PDB file of C-alpha atoms in Angstrom:
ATOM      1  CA  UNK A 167      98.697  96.682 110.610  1.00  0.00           C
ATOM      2  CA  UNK A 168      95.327  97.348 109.200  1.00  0.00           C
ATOM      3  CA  UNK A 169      94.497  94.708 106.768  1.00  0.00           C
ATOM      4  CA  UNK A 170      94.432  95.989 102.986  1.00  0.00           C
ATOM      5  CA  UNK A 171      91.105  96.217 100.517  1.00  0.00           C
ATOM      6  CA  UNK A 172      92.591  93.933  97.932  1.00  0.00           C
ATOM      7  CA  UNK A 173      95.277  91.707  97.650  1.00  0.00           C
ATOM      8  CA  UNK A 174      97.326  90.914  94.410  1.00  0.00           C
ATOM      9  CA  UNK A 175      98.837  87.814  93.527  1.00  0.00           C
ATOM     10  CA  UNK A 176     101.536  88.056  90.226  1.00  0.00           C
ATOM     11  CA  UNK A 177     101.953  85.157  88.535  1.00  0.00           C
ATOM     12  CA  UNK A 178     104.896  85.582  86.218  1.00  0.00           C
ATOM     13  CA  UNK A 179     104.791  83.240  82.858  1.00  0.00           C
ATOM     14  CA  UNK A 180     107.188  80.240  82.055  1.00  0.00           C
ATOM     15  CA  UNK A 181     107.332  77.348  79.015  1.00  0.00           C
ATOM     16  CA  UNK A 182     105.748  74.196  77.693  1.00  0.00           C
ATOM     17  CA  UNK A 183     108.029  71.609  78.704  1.00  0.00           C
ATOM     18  CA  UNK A 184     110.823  72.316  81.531  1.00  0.00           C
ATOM     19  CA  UNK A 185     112.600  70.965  84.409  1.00  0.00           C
ATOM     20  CA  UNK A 186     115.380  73.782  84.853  1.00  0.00           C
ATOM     21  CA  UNK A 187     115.244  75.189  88.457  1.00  0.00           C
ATOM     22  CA  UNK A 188     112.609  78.456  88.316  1.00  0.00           C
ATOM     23  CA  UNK A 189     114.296  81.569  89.463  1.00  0.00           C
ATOM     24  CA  UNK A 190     113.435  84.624  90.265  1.00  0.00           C
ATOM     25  CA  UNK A 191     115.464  86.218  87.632  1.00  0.00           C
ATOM     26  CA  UNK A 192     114.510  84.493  84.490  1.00  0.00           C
ATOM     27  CA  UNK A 193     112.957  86.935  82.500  1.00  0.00           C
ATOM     28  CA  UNK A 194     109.434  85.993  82.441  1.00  0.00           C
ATOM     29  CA  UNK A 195     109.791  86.625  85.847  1.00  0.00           C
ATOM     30  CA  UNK A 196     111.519  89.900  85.657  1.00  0.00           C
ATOM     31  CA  UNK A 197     108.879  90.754  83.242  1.00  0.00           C
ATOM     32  CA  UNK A 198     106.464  91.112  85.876  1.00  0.00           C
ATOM     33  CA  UNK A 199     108.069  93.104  88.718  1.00  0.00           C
ATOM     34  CA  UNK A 200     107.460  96.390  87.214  1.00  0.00           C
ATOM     35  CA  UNK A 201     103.650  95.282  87.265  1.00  0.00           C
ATOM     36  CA  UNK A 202     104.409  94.555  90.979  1.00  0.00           C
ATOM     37  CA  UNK A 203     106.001  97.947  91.718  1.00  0.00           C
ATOM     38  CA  UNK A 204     103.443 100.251  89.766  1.00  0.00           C
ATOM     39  CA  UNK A 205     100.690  98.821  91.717  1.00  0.00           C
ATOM     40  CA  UNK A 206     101.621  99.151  94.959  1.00  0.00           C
ATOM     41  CA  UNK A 207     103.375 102.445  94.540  1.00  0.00           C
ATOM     42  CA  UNK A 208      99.961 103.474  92.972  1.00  0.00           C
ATOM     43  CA  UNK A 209      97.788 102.294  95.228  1.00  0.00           C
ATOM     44  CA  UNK A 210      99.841 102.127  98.332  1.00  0.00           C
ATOM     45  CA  UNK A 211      98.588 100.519 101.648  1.00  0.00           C
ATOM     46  CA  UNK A 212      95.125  99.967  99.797  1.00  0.00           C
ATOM     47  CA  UNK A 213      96.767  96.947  97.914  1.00  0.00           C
ATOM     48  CA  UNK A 214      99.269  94.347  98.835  1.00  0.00           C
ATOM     49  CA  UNK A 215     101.452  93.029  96.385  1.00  0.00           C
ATOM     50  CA  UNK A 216     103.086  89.480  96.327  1.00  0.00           C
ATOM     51  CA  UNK A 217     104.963  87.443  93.001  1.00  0.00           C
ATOM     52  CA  UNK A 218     104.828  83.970  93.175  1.00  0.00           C
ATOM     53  CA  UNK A 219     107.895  81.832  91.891  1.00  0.00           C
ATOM     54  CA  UNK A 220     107.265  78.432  91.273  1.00  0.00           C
ATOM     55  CA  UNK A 221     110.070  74.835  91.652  1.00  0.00           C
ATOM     56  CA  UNK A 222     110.796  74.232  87.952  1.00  0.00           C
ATOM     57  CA  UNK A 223     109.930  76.513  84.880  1.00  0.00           C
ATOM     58  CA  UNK A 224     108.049  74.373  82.945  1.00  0.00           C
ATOM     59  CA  UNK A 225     103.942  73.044  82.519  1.00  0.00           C
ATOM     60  CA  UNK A 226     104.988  70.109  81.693  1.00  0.00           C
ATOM     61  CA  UNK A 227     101.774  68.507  80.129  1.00  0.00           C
ATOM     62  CA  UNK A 228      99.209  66.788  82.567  1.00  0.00           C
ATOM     63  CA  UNK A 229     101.714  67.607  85.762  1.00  0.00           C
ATOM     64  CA  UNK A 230     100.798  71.139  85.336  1.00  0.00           C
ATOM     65  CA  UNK A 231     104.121  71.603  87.540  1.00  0.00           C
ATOM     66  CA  UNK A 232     103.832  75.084  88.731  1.00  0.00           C
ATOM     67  CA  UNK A 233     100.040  74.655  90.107  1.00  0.00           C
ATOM     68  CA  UNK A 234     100.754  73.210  93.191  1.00  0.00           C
ATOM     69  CA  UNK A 235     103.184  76.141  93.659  1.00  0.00           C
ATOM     70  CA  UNK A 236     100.762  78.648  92.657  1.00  0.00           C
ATOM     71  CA  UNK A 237      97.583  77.068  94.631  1.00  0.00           C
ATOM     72  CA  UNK A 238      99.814  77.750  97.959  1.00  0.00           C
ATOM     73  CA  UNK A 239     100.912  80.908  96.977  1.00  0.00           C
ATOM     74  CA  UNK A 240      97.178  82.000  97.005  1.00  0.00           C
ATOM     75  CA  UNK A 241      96.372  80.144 100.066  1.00  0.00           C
ATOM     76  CA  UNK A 242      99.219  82.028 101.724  1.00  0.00           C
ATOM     77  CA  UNK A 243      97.389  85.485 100.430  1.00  0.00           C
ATOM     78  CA  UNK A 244      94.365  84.267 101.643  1.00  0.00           C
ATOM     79  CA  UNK A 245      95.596  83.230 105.057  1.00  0.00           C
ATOM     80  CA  UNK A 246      97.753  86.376 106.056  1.00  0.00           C
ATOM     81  CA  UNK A 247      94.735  88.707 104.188  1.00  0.00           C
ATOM     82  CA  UNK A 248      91.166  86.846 105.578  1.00  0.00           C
ATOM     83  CA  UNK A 249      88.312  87.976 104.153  1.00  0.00           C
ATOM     84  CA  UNK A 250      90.164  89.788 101.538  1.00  0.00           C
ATOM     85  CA  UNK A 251      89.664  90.204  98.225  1.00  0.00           C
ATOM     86  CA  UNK A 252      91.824  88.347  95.875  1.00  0.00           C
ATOM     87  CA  UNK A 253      93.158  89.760  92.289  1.00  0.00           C
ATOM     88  CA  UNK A 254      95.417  87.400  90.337  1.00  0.00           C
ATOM     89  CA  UNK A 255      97.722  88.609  87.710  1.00  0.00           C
ATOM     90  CA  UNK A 256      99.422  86.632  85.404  1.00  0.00           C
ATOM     91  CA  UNK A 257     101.206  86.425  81.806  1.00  0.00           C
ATOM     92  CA  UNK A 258     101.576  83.737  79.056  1.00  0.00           C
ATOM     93  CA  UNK A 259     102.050  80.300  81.474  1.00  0.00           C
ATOM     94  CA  UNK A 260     101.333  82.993  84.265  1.00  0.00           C
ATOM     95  CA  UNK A 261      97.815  83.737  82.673  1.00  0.00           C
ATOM     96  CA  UNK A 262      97.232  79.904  82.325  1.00  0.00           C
ATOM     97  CA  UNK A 263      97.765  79.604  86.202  1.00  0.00           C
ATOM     98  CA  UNK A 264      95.510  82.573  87.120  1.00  0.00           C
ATOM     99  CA  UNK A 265      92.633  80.958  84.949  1.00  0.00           C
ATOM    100  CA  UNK A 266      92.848  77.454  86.752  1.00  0.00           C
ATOM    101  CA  UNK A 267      92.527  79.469  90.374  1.00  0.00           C
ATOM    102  CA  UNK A 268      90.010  81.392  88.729  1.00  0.00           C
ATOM    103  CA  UNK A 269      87.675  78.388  90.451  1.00  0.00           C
ATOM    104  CA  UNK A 270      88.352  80.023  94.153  1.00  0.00           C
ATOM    105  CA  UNK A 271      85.585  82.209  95.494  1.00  0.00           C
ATOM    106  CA  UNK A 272      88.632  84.361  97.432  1.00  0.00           C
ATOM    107  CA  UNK A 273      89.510  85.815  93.728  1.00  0.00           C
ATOM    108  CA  UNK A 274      87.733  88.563  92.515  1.00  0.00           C
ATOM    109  CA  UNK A 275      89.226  89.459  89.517  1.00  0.00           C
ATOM    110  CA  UNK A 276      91.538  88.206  87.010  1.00  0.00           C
ATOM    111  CA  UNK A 277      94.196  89.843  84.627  1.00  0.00           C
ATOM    112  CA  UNK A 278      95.360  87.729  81.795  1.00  0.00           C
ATOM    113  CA  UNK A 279      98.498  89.060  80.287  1.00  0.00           C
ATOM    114  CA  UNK A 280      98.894  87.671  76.560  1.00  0.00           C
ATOM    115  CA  UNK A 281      97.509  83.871  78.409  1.00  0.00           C
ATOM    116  CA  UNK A 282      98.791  80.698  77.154  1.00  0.00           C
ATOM    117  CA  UNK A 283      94.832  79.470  77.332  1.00  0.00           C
ATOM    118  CA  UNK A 284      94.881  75.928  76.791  1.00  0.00           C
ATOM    119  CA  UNK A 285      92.069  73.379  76.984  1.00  0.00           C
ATOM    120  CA  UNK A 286      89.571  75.909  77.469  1.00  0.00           C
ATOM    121  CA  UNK A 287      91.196  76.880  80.575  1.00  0.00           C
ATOM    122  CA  UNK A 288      88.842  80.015  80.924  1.00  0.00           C
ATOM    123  CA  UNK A 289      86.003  77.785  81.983  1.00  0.00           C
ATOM    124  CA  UNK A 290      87.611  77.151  84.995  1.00  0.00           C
ATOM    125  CA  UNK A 291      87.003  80.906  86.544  1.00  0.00           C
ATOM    126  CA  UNK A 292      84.315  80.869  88.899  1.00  0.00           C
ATOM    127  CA  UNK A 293      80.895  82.865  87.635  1.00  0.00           C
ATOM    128  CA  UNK A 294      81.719  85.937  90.593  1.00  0.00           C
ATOM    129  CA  UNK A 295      85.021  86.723  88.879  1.00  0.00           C
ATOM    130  CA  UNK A 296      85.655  89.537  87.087  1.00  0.00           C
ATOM    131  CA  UNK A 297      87.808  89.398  83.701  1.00  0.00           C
ATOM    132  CA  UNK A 298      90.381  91.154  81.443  1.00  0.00           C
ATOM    133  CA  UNK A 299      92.348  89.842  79.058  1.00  0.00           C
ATOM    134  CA  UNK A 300      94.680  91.695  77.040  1.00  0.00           C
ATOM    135  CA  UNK A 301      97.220  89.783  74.138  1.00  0.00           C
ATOM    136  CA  UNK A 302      98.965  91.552  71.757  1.00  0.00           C
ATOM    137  CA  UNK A 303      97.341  90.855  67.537  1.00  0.00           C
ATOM    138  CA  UNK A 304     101.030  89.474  66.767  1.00  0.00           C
ATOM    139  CA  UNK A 305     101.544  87.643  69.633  1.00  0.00           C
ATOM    140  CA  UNK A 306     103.442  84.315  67.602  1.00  0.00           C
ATOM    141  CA  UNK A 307     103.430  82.291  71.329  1.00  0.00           C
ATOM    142  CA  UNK A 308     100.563  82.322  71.940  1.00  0.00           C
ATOM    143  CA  UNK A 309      96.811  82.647  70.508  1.00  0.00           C
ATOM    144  CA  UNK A 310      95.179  85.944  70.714  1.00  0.00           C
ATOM    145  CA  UNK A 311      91.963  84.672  68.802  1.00  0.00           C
ATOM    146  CA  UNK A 312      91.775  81.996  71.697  1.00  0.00           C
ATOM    147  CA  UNK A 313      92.664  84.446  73.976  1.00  0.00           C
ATOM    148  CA  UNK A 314      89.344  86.189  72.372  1.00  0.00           C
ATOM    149  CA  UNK A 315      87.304  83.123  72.181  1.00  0.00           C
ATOM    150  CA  UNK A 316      87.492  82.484  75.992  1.00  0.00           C
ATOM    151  CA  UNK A 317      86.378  86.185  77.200  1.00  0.00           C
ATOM    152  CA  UNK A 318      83.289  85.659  74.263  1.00  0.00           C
ATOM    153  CA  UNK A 319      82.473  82.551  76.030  1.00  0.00           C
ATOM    154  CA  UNK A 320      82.720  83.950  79.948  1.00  0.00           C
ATOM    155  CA  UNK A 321      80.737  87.077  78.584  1.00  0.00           C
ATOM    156  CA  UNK A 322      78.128  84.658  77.146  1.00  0.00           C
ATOM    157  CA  UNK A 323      78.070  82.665  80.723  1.00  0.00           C
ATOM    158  CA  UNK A 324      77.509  86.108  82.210  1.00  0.00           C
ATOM    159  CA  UNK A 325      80.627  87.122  83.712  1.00  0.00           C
ATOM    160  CA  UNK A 326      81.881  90.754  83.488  1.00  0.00           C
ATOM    161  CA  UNK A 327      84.614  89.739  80.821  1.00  0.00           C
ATOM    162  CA  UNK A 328      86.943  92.252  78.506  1.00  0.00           C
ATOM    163  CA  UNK A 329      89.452  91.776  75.996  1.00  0.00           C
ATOM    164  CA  UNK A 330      91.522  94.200  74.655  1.00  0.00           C
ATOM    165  CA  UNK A 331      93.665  93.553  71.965  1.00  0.00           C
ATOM    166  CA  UNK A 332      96.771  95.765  71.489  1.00  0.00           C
ATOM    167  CA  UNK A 333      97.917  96.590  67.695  1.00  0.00           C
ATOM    168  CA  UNK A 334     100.683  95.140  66.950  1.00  0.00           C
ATOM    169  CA  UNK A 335     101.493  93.918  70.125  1.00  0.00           C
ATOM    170  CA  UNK A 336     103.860  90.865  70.442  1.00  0.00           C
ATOM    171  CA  UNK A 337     104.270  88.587  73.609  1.00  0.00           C
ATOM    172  CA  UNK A 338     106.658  90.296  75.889  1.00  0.00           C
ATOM    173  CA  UNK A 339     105.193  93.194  76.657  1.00  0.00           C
ATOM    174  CA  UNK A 340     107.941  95.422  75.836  1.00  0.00           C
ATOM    175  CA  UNK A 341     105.566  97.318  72.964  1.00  0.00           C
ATOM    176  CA  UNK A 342     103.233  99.542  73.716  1.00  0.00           C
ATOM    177  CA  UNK A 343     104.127  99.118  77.862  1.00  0.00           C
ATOM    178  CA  UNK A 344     102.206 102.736  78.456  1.00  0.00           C
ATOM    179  CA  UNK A 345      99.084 100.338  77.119  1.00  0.00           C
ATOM    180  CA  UNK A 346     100.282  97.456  79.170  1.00  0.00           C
ATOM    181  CA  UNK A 347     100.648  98.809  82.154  1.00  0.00           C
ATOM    182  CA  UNK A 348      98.000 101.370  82.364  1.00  0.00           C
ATOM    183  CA  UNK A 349      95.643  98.641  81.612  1.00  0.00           C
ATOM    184  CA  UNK A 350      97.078  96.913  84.715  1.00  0.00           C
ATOM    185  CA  UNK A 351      96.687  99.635  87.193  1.00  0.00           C
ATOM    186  CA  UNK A 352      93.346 100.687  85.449  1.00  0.00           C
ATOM    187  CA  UNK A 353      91.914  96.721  86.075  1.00  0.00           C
ATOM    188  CA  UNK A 354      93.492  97.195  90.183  1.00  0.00           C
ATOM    189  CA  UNK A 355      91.797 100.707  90.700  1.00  0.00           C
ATOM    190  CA  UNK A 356      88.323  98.986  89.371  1.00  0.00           C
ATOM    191  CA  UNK A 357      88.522  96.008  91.768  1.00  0.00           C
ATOM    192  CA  UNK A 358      89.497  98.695  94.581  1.00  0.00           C
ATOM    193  CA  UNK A 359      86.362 100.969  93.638  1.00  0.00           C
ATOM    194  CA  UNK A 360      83.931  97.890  93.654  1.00  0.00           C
TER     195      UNK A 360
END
């Protein structure tokens, strides 16, 4: 099997503090599989798709719980896909994660779904990277305006950054998904035409 021009890695979201047992049918993982499906039915053999899941649902402060989970999911992708581009997408914890692997060369590009940006986790992404962030203006979970402040800053260090901000957009995604979405597939058939 030829190998494919970009692989995508779907980080689905979680909470602050948790030790419940992740699964793959909470909702903020559920949230994400139509992101999953629309890309590769778009884009077909061109992209491969993979969702990571993580042990426990929770951050949980300086343990940063699902990273260790994450970091192998992308060494996986990198490892059945060498050479291969890399494009991470994730939402709310999800877009936390995809900032801290934002410091690995393989990734390309990075779509932050309404992030849970902590710390100034945006500084993390490598200066190569390509950025979009999208959070909805009523978003009461987490911070647009930081959301904001983090693509000013990578635009400032000289990365191709965007943020979109969708009008009264909250934090599941369930508003607006035509924006959403086509954002999504719009940010995959840019990395694919690069």
């Amino acid at each position: 099997m030829a190998l494919p021009r970009l692989a995508v890695l779907v980080l689905p979201g979680g909470t602050d503090f948790s030790y419940q047992p992740f699964s793959p049918l909470q909702p903020s993982a559920m949230r994400m599989y139509p992101f999953t499906a629309s890309i590769q039915a778009r884009f077909g053999p061109l992209v491969r798709v993979h969702q990571a899941g993580y042990r426990v649902r929770g951050w949980n402060g300086g343990q940063a719980s699902p990273m260790p989970y994450a970091r192998n999911a992308l060494e996986q992708v990198k490892k059945r896909y060498p050479d291969t581009p890399i494009a991470l997408i994730g939402h709310s914890m999800g877009g936390r994660i995809v900032a801290n692997l934002g410091d690995d060369d393989a990734v390309t590009d990075i779509l932050a779904l309404a992030p849970w940006w902590q710390f100034a986790d945006w500084r993390k992404i490598h200066d190569g990277a390509r950025v979009l962030a999208i959070h909805g203006e009523n978003d009461n979970l987490t911070r647009p305006r930081r959301t904001e402040k983090g693509i000013e800053e990578l635009q400032a260090r000289g990365l191709d950054a965007r943020f979109i901000s969708v009008p009264h957009g909250g934090h599941a995604m369930l508003d607006h998904i035509g924006l959403w979405q086509g954002e999504a597939l719009g940010f995959i058939g840019r990395a694919l035409n690069d």
